[in-house]
PDB file of C-alpha atoms and ligand atoms in Angstrom:
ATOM      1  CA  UNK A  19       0.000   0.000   0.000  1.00 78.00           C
ATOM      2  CA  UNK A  20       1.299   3.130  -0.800  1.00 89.00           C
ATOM      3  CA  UNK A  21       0.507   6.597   1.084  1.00 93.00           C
ATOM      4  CA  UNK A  22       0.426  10.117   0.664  1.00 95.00           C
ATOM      5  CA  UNK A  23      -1.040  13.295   1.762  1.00 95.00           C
ATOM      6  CA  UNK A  24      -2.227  16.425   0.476  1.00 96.00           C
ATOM      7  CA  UNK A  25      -0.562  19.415   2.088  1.00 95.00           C
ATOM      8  CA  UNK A  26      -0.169  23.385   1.240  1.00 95.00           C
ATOM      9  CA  UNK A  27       3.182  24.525   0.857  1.00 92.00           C
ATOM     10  CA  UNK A  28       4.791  27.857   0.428  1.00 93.00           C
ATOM     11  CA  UNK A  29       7.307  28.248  -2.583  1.00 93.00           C
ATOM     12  CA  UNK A  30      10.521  28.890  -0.460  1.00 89.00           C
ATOM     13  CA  UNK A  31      11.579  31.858  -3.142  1.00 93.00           C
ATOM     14  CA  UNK A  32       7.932  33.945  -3.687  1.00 96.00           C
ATOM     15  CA  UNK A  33       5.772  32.285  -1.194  1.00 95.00           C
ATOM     16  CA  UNK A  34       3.158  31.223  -4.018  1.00 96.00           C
ATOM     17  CA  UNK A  35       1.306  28.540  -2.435  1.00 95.00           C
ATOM     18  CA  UNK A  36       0.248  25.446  -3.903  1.00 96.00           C
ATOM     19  CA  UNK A  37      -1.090  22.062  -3.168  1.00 95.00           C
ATOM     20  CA  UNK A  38       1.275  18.928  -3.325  1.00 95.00           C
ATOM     21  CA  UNK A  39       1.175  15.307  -2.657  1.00 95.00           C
ATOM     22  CA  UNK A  40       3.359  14.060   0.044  1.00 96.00           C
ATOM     23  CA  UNK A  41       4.390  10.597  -0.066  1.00 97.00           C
ATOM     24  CA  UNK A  42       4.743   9.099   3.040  1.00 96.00           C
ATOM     25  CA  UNK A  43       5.244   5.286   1.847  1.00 95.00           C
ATOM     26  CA  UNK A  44       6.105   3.685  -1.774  1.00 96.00           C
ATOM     27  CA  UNK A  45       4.598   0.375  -2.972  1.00 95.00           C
ATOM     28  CA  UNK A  46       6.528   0.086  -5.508  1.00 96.00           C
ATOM     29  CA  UNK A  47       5.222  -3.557  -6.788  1.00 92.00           C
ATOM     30  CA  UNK A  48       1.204  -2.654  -6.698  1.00 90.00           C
ATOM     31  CA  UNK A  49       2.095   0.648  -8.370  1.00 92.00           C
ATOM     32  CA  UNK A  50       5.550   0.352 -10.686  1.00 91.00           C
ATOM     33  CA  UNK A  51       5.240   4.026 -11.740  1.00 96.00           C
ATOM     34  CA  UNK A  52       6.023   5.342  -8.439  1.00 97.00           C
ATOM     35  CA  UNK A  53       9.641   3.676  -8.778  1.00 97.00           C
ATOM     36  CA  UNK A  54      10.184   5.693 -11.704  1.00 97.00           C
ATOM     37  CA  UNK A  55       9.131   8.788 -10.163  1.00 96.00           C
ATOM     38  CA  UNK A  56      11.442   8.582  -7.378  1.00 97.00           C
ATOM     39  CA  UNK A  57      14.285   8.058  -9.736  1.00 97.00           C
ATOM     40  CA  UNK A  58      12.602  11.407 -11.570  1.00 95.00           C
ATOM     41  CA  UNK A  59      13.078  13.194  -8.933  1.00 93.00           C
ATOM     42  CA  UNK A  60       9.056  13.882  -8.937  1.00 94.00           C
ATOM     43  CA  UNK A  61       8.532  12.426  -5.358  1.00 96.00           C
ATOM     44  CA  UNK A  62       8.186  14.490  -2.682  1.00 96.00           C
ATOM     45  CA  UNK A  63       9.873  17.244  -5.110  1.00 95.00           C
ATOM     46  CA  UNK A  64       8.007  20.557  -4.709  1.00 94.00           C
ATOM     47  CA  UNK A  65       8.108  22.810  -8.368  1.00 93.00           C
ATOM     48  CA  UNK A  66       6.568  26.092  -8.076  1.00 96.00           C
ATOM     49  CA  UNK A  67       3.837  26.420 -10.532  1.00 96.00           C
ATOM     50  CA  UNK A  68       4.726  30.449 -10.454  1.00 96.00           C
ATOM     51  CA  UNK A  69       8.212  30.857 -10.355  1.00 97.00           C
ATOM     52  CA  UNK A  70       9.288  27.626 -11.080  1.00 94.00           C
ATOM     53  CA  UNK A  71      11.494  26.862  -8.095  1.00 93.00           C
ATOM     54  CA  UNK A  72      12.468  23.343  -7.116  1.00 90.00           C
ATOM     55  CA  UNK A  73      12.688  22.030  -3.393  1.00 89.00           C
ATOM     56  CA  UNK A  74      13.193  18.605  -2.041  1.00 91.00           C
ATOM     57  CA  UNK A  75      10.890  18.525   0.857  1.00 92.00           C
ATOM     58  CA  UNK A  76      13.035  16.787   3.326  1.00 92.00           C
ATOM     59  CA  UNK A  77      10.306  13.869   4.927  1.00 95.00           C
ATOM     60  CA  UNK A  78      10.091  10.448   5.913  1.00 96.00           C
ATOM     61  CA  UNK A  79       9.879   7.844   3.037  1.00 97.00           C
ATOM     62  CA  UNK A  80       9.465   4.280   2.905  1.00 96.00           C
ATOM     63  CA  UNK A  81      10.223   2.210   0.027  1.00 97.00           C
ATOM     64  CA  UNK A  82       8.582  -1.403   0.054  1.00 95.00           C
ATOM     65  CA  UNK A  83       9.487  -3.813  -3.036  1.00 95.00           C
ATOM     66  CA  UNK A  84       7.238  -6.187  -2.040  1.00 91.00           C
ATOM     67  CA  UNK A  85       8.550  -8.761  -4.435  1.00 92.00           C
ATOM     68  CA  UNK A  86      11.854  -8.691  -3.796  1.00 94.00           C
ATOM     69  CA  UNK A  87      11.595  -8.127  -0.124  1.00 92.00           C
ATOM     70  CA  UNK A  88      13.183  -5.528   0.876  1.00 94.00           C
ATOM     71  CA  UNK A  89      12.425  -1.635   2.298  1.00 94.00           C
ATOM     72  CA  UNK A  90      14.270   1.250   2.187  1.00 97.00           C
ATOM     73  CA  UNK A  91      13.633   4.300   4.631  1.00 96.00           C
ATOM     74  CA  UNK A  92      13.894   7.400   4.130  1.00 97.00           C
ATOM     75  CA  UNK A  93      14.745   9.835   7.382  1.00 97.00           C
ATOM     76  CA  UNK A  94      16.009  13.569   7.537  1.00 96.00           C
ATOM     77  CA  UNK A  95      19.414  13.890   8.756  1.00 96.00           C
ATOM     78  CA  UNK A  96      17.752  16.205  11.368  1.00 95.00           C
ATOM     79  CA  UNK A  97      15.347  13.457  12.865  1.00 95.00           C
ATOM     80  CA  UNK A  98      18.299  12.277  14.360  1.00 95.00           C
ATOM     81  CA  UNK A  99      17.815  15.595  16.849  1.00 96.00           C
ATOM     82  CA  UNK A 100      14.440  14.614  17.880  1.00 94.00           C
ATOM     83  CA  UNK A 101      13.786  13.661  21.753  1.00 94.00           C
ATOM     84  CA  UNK A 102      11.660  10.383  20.910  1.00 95.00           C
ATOM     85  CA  UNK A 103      13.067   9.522  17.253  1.00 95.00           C
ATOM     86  CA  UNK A 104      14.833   6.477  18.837  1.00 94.00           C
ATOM     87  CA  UNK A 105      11.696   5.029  20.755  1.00 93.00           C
ATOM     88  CA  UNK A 106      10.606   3.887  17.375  1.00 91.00           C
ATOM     89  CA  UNK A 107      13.638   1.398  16.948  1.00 92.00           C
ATOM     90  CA  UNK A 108      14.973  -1.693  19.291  1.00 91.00           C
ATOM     91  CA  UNK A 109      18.796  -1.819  19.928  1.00 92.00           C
ATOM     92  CA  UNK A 110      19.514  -3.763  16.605  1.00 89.00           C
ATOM     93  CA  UNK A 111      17.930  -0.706  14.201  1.00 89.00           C
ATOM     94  CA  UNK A 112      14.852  -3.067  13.592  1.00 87.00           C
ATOM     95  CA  UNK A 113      11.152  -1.190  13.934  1.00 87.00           C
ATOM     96  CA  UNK A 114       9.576  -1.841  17.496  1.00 86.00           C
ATOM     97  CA  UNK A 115       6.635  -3.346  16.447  1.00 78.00           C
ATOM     98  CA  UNK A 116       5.350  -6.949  18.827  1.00 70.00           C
ATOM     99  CA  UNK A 117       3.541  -8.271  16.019  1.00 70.00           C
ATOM    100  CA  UNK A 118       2.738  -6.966  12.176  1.00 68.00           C
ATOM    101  CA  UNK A 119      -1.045  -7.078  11.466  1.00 71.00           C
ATOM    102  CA  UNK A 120      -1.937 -10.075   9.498  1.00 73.00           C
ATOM    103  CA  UNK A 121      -2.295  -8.349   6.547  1.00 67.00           C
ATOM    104  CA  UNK A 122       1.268  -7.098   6.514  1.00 65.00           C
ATOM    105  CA  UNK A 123       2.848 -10.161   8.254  1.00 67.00           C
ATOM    106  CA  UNK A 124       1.991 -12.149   4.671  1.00 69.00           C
ATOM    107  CA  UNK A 125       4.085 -10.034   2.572  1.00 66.00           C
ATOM    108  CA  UNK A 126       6.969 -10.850   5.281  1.00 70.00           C
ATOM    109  CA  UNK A 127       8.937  -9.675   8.067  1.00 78.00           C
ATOM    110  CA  UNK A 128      11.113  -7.539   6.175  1.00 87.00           C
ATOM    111  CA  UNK A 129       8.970  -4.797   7.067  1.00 84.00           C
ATOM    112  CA  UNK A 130      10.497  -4.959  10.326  1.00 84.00           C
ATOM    113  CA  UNK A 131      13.967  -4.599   9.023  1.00 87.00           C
ATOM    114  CA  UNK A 132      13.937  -1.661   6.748  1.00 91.00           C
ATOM    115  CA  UNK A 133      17.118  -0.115   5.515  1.00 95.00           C
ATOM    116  CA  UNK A 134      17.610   2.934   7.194  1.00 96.00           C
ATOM    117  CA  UNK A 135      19.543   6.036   5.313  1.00 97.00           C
ATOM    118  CA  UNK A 136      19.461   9.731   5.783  1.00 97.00           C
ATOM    119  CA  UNK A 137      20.106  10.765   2.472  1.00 95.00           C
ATOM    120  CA  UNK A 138      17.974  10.267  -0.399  1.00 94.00           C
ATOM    121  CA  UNK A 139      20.346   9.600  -2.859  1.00 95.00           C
ATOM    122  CA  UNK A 140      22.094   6.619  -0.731  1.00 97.00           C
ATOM    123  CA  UNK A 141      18.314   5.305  -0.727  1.00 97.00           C
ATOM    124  CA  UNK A 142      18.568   5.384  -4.716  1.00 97.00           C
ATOM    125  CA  UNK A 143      21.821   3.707  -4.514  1.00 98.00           C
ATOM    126  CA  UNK A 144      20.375   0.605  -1.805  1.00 98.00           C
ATOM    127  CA  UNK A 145      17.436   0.123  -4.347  1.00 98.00           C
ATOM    128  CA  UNK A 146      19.707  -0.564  -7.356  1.00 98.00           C
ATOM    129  CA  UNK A 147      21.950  -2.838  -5.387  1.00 98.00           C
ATOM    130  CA  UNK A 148      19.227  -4.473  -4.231  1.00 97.00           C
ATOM    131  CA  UNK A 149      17.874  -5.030  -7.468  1.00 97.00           C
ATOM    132  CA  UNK A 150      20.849  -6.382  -9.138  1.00 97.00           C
ATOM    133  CA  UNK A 151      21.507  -8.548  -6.407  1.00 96.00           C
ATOM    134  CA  UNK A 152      17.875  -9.916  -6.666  1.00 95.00           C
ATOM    135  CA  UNK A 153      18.385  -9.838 -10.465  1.00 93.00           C
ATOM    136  CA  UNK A 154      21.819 -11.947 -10.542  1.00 94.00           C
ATOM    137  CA  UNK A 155      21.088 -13.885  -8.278  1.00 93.00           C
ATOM    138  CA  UNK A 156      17.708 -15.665  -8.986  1.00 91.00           C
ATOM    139  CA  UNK A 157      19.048 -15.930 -12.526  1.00 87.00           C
ATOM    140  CA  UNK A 158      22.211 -18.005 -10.995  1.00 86.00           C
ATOM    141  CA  UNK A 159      19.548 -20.206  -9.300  1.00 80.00           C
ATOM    142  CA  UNK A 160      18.071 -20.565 -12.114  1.00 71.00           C
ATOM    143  CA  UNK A 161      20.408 -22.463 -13.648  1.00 55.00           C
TER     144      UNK A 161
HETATM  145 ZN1   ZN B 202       7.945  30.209  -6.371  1.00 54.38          ZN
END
């Protein structure tokens, strides 16, 4: 499932405001377009409809590939200077969740393992390895 949110934001040059999407979470095997629009630099990218400005707005993002099983998130350097931005994580980086709801628990416990990065373009970087490595190596097995 992927998620967004529709928010008002202020060009940071002329203040013209404008409505954008705000992707909060990619599912990037139900909806293959949304992979391409991360590479495009078209998610979570804020383009000024009257000056035309540019802006990376700088919020989480999680990246599912449900069939190769893996996630990628997305933080802001800055969380890192947040009081309670550990109390979402056990000792080992994984998400402190008890138990994923059924629904989630089928697509696997990955979910609870996510890659964590604080820059965007390292998150581009994990999804290609990823994908190679998935790539190579079910080929090699399939020999
Ligand atoms: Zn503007």
């Amino acid at each position: 499932m992927s998620l967004f949110f529709e928010e008002e934001i202020s060009c940071p040059k002329c203040k013209h405001k404008q409505k954008m999407k705000i992707w909060q979470s990619l599912n990037v095997t139900d909806n293959t377009t949304l992979r391409e629009r991360l590479f495009n630099a078209e998610i979570n990218v804020f383009k000024c409809e009257s000056c035309g400005s540019g802006a990376f707005l700088a919020v989480p993002l999680l990246y599912n590939d449900v069939e190769r099983k893996f996630c990628v998130q997305f933080y802001p350097y800055d969380s890192l200077k947040q009081k309670t931005f550990c109390d979402r994580f056990t000792i080992e980086g994984k998400f402190k969740i008890e138990k994923l709801p059924e629904k989630i628990a089928k697509s696997g416990n990955y979910l609870l393992e996510p890659h964590i990065v604080f820059d965007l373009d390292e998150m581009l970087r994990y999804i290609q390895f990823r994908e190679k490595l998935y790539n190579e190596l079910t080929k090699r097995n399939g020999k």
